mmCIF file with all atom_site columns, C-alpha atoms in Angstrom:
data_model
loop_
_atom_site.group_PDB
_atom_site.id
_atom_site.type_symbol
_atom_site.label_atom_id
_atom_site.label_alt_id
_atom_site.label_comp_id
_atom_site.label_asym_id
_atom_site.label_entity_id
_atom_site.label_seq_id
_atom_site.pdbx_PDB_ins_code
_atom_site.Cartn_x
_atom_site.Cartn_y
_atom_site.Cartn_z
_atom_site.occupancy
_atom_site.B_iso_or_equiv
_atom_site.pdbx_formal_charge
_atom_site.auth_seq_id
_atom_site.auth_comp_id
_atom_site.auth_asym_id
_atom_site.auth_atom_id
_atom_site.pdbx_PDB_model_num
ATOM 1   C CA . UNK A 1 1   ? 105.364 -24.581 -43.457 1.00 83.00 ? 835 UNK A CA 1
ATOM 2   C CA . UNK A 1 2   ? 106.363 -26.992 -40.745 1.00 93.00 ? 836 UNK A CA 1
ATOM 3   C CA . UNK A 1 3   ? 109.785 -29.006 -41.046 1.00 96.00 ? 837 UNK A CA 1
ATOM 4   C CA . UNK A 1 4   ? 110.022 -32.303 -40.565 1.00 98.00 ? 838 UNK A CA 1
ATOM 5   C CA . UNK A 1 5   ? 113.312 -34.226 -39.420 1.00 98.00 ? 839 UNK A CA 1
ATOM 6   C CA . UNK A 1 6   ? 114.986 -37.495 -38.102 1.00 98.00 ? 840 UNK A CA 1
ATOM 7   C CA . UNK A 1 7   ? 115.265 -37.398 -34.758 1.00 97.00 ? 841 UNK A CA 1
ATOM 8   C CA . UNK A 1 8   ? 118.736 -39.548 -35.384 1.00 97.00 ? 842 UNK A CA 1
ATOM 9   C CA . UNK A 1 9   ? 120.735 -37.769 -37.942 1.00 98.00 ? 843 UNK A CA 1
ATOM 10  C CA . UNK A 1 10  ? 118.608 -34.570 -38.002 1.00 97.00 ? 844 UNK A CA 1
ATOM 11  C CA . UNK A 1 11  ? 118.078 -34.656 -41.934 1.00 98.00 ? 845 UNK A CA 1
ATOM 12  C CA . UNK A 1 12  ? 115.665 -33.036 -43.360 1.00 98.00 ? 846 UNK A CA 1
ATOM 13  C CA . UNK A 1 13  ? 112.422 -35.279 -44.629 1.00 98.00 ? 847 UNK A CA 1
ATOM 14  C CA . UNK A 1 14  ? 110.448 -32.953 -46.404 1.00 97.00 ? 848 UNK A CA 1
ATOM 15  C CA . UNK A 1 15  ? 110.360 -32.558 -49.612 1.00 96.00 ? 849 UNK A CA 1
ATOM 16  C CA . UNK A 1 16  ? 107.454 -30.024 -51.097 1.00 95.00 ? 850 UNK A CA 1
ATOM 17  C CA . UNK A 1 17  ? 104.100 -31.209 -49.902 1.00 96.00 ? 851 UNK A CA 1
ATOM 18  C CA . UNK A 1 18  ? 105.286 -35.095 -48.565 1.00 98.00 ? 852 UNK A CA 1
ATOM 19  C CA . UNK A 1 19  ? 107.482 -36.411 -45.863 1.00 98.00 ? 853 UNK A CA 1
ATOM 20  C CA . UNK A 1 20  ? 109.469 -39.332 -47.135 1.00 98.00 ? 854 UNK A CA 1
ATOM 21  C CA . UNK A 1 21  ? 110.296 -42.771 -45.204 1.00 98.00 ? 855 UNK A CA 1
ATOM 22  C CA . UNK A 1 22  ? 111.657 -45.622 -46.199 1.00 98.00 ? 856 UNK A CA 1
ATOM 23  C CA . UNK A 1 23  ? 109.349 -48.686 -45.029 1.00 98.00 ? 857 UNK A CA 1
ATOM 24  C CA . UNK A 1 24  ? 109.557 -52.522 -44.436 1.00 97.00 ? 858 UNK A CA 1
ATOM 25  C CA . UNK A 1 25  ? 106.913 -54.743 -44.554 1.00 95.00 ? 859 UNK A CA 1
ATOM 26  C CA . UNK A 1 26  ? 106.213 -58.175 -42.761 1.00 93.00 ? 860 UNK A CA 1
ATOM 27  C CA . UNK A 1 27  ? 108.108 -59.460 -45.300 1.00 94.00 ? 861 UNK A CA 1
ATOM 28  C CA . UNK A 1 28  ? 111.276 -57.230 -45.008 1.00 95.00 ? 862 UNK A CA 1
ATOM 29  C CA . UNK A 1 29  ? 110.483 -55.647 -48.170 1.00 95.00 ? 863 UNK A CA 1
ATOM 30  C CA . UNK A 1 30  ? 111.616 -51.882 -48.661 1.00 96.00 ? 864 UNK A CA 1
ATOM 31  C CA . UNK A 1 31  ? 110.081 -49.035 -50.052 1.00 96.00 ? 865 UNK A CA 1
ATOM 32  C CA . UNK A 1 32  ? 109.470 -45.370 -49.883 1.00 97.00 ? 866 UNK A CA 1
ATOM 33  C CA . UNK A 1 33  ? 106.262 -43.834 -48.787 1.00 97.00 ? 867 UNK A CA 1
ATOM 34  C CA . UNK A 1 34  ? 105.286 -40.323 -48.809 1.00 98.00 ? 868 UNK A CA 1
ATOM 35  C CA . UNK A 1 35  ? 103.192 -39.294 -46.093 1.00 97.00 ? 869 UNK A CA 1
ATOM 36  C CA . UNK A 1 36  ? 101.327 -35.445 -46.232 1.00 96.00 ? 870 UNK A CA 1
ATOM 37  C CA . UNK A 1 37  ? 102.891 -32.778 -43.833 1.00 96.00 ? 871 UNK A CA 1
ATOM 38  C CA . UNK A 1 38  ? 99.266  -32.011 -41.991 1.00 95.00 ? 872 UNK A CA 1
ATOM 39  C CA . UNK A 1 39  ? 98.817  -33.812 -38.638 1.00 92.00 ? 873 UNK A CA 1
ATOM 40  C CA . UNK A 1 40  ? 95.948  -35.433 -39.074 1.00 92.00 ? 874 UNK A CA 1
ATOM 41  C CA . UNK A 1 41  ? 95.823  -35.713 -42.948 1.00 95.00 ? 875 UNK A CA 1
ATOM 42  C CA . UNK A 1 42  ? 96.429  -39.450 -43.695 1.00 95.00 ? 876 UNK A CA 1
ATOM 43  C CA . UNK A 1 43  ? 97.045  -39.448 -47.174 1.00 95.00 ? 877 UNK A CA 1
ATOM 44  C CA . UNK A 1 44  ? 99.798  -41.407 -48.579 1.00 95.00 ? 878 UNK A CA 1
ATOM 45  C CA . UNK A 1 45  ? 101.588 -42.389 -51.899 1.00 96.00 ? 879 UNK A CA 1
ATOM 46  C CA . UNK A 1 46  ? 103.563 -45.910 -52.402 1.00 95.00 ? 880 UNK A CA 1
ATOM 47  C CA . UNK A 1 47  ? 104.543 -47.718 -55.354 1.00 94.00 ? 881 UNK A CA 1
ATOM 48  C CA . UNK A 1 48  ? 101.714 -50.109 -56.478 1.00 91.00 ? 882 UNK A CA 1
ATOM 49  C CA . UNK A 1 49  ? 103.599 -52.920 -56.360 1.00 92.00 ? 883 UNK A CA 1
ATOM 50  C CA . UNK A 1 50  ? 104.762 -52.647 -52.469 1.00 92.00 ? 884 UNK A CA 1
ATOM 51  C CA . UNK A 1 51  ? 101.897 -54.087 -50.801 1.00 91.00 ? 885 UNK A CA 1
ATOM 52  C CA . UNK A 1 52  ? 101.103 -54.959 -47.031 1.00 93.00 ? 886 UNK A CA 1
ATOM 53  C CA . UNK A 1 53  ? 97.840  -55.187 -45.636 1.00 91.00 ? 887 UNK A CA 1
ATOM 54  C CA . UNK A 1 54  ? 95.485  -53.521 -43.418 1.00 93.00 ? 888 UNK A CA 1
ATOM 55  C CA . UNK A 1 55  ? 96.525  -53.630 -39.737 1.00 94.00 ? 889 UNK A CA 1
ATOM 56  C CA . UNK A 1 56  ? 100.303 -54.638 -40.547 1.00 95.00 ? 890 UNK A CA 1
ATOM 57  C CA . UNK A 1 57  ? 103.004 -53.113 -38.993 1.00 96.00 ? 891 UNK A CA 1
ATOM 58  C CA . UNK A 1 58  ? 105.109 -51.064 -41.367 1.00 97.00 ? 892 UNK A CA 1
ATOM 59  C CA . UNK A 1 59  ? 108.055 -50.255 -39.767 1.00 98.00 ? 893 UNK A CA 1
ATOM 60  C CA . UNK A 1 60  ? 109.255 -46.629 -41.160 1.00 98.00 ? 894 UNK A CA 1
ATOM 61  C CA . UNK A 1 61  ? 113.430 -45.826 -41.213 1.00 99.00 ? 895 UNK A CA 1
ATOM 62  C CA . UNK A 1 62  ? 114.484 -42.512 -41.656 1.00 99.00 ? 896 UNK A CA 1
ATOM 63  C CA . UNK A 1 63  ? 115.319 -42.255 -45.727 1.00 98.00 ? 897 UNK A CA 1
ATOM 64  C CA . UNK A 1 64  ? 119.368 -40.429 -45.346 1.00 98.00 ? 898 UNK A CA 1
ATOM 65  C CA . UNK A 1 65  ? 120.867 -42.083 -42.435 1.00 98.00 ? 899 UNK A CA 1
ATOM 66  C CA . UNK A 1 66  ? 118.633 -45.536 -42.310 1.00 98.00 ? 900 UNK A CA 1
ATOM 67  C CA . UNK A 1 67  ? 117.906 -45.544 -38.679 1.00 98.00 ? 901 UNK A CA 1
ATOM 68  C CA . UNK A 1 68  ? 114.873 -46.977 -37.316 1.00 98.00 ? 902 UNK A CA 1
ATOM 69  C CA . UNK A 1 69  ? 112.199 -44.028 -36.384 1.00 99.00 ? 903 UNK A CA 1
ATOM 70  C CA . UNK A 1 70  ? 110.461 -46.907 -33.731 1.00 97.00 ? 904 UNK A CA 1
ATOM 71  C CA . UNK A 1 71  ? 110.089 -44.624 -30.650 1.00 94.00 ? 905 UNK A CA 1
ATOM 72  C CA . UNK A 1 72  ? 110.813 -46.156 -27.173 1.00 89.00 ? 906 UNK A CA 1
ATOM 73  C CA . UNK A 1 73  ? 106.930 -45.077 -25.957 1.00 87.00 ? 907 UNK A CA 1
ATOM 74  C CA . UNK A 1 74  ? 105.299 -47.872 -27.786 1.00 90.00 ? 908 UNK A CA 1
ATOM 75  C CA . UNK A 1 75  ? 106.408 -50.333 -30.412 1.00 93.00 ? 909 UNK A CA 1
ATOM 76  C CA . UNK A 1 76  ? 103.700 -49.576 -32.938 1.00 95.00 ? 910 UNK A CA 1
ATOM 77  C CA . UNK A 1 77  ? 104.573 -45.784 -32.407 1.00 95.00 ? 911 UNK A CA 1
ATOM 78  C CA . UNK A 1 78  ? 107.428 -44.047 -34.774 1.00 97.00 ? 912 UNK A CA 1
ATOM 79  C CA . UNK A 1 79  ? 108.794 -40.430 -34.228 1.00 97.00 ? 913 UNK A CA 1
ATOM 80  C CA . UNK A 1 80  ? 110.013 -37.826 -36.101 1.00 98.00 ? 914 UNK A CA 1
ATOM 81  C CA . UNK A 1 81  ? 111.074 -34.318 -35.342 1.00 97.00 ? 915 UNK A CA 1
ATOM 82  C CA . UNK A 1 82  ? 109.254 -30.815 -36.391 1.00 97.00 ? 916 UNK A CA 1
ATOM 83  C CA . UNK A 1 83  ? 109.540 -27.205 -36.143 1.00 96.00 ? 917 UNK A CA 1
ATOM 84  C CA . UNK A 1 84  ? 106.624 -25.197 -37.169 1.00 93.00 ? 918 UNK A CA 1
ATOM 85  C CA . UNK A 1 85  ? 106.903 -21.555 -38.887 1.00 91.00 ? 919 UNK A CA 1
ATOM 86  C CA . UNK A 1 86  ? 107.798 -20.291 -35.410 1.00 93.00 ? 920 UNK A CA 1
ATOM 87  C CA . UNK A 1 87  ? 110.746 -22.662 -35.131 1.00 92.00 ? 921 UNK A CA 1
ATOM 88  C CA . UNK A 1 88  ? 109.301 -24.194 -32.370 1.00 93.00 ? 922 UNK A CA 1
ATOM 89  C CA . UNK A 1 89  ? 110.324 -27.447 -32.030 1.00 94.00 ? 923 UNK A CA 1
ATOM 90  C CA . UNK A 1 90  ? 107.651 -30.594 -31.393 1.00 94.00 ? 924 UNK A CA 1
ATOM 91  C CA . UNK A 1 91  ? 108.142 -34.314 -30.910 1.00 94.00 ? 925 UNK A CA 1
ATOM 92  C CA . UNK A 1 92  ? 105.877 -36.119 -33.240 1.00 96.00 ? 926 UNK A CA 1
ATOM 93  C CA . UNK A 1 93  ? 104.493 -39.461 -33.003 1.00 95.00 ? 927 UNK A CA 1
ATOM 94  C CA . UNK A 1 94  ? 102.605 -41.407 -35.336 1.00 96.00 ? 928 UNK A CA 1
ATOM 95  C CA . UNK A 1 95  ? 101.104 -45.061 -35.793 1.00 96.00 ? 929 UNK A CA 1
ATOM 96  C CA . UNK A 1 96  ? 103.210 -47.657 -37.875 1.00 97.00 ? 930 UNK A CA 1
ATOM 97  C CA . UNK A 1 97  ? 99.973  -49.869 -38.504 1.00 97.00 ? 931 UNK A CA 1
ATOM 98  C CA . UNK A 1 98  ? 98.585  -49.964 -41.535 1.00 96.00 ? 932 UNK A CA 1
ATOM 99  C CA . UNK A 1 99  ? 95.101  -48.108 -41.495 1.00 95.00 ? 933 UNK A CA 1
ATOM 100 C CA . UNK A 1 100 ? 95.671  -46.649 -38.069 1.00 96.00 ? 934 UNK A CA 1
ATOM 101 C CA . UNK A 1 101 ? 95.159  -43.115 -37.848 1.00 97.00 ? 935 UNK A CA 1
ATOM 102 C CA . UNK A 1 102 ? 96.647  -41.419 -34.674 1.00 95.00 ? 936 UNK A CA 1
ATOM 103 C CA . UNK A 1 103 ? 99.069  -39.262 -34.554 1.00 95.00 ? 937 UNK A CA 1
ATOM 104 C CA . UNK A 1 104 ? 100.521 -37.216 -31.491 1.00 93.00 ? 938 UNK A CA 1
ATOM 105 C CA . UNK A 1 105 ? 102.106 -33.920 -31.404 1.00 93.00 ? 939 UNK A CA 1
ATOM 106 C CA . UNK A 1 106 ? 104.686 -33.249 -27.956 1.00 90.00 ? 940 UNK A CA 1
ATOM 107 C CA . UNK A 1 107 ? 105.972 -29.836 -27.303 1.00 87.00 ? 941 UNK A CA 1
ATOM 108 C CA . UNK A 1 108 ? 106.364 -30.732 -23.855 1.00 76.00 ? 942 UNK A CA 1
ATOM 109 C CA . UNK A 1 109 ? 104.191 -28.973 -22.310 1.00 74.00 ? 943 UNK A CA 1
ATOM 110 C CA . UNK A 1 110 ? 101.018 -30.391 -24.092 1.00 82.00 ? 944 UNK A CA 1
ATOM 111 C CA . UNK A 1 111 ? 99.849  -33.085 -26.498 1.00 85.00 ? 945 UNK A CA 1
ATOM 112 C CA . UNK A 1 112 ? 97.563  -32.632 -29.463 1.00 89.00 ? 946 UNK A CA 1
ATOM 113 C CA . UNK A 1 113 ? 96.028  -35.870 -30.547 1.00 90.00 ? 947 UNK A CA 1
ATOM 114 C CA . UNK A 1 114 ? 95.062  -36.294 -33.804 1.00 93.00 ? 948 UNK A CA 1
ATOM 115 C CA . UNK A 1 115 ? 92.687  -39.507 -35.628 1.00 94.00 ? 949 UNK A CA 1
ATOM 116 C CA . UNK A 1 116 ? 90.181  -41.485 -35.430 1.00 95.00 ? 950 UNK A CA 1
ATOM 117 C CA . UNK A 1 117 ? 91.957  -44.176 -33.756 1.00 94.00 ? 951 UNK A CA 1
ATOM 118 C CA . UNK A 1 118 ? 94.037  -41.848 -31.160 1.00 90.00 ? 952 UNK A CA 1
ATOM 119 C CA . UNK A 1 119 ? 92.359  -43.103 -28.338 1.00 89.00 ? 953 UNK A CA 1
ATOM 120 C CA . UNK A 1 120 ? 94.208  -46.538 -28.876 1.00 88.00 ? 954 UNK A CA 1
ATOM 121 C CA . UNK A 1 121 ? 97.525  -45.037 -27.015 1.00 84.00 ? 955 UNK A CA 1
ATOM 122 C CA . UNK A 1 122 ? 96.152  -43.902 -23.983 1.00 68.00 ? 956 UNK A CA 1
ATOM 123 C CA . UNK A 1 123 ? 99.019  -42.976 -20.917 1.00 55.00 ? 957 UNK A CA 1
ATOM 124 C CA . UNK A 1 124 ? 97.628  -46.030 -19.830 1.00 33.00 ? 958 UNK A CA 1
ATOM 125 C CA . UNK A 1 125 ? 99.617  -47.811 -22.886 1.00 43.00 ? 959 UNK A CA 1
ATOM 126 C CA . UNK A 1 126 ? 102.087 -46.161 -23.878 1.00 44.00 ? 960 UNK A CA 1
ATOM 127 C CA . UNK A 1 127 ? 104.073 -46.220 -20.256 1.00 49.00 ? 961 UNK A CA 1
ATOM 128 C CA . UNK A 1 128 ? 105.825 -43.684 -18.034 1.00 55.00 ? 962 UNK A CA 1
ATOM 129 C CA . UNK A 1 129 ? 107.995 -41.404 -20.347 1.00 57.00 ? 963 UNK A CA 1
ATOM 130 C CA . UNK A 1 130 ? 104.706 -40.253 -22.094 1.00 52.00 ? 964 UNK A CA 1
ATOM 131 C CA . UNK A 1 131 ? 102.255 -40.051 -18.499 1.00 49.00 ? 965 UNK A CA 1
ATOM 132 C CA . UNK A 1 132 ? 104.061 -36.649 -18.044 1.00 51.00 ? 966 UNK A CA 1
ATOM 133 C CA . UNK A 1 133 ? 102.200 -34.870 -20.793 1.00 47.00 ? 967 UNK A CA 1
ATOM 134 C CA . UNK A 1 134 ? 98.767  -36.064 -19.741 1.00 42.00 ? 968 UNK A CA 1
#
């Protein structure tokens, strides 16, 4: 079971089979969202009556300590911190747009890109810190 954590305060976002966030929409409305654990799975749960729309950025804060999860790679990009069974330890980036799937898991050394839309952050984009693992 892989660990997920804010790369800030270092708390602990998992809770069973969801990460938790808070979020704020274009409106700076807040709300939790629960995002699933498996790269690639994009499955999330939100109260019905928090809405934004497809193609918004969502900008995710971490739920204990508040701080903003926006990485410094790209401003649509947000980061969080994992360690799988193992207790290795990966960097993971994933798209604050609404309806974007891509996600990115760093150990370093490599990159595994996950979604549909992954190909949108190319090294090309998302500058020099992240060139060095392509």
């Amino acid at each position: 079971m892989n660990d997920f954590m804010c790369p800030k305060c270092k708390g602990h976002l998992r809770v069973g089979d969801h990460i938790i966030f808070k979020i704020k929409n274009d409106r700076k409305e807040t709300g939790l969202i629960l995002l699933s654990p498996q790269i690639g799975n994009y499955s999330s749960i939100k109260h019905p009556s928090f809405e934004f729309g497809q193609g918004e950025l969502v900008d995710f804060y971490c739920p204990l300590c508040s701080a903003s999860l926006k990485s410094d790679i790209h401003k649509n990009l947000a980061l969080v911190l994992m360690k799988d069974q193992e207790g290795k330890g990966f960097a993971v980036y994933f798209s604050q747009v609404a309806g974007e799937h891509s996600t990115y898991e760093v150990d370093g050394d490599s990159v595994r890109a996950a979604g549909e839309d992954a190909g949108l952050y190319t090294y090309f984009k998302i500058g020099e810190k992240f060139k060095k693992y392509f």
